[in-house]
mmCIF file of C-alpha atoms in Angstrom:
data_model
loop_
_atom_site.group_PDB
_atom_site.id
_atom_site.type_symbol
_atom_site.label_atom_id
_atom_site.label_comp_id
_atom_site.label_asym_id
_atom_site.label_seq_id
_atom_site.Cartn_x
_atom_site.Cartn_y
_atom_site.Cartn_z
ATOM 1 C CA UNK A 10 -30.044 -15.923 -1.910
ATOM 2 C CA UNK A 11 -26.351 -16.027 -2.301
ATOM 3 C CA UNK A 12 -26.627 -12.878 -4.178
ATOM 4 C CA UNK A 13 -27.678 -10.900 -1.382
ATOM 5 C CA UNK A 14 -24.959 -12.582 0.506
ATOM 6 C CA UNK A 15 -22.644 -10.996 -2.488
ATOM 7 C CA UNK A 16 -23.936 -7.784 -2.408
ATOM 8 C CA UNK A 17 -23.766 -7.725 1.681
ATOM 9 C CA UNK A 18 -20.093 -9.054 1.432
ATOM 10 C CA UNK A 19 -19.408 -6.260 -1.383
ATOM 11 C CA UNK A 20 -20.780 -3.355 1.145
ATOM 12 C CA UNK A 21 -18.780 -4.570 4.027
ATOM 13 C CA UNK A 22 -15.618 -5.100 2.032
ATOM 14 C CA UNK A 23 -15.763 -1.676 0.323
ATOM 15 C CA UNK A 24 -16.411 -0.173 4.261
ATOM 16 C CA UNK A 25 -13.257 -1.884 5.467
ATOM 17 C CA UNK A 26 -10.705 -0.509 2.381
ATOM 18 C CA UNK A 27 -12.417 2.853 3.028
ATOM 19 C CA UNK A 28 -11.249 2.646 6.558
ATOM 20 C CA UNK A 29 -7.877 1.199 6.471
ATOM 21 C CA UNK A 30 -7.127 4.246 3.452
ATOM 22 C CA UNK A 31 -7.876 6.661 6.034
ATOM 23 C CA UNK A 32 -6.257 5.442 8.508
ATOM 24 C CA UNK A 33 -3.503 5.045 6.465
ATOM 25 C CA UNK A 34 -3.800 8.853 5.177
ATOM 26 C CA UNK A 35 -3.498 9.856 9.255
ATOM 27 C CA UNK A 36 -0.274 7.367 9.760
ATOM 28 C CA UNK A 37 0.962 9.282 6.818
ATOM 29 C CA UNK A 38 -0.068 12.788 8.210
ATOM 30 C CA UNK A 39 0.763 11.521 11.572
ATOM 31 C CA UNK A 40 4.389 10.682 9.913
ATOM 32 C CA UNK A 41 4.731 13.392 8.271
ATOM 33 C CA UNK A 42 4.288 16.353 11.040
ATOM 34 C CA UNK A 43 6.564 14.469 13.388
ATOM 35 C CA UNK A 44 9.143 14.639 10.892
ATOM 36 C CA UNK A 45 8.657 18.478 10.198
ATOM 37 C CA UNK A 46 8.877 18.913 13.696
ATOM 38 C CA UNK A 47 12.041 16.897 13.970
ATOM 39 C CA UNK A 48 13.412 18.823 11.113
ATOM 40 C CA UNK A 49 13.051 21.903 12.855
ATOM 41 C CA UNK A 50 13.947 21.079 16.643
ATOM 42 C CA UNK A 51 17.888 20.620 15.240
#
């Protein structure tokens, strides 16, 4: 019983990093192309 729980917990865990490294990957893109812009509008 409590190893399905595990497993469950496991899936949803993995799920969340997966989504907080991509939205960390479009902050950093995100970042990034407002300072090339910047760089370019002096």
């Amino acid at each position: 019983m409590s190893n399905i729980g595990y497993e469950w917990f496991n899936q949803g865990f993995i799920l969340e990093v997966r989504k907080m490294a991509v939205m960390i990957q479009l902050l950093q893109s995100i970042i990034w192309a407002y300072l090339y812009i910047n760089s370019f509008s002096k």
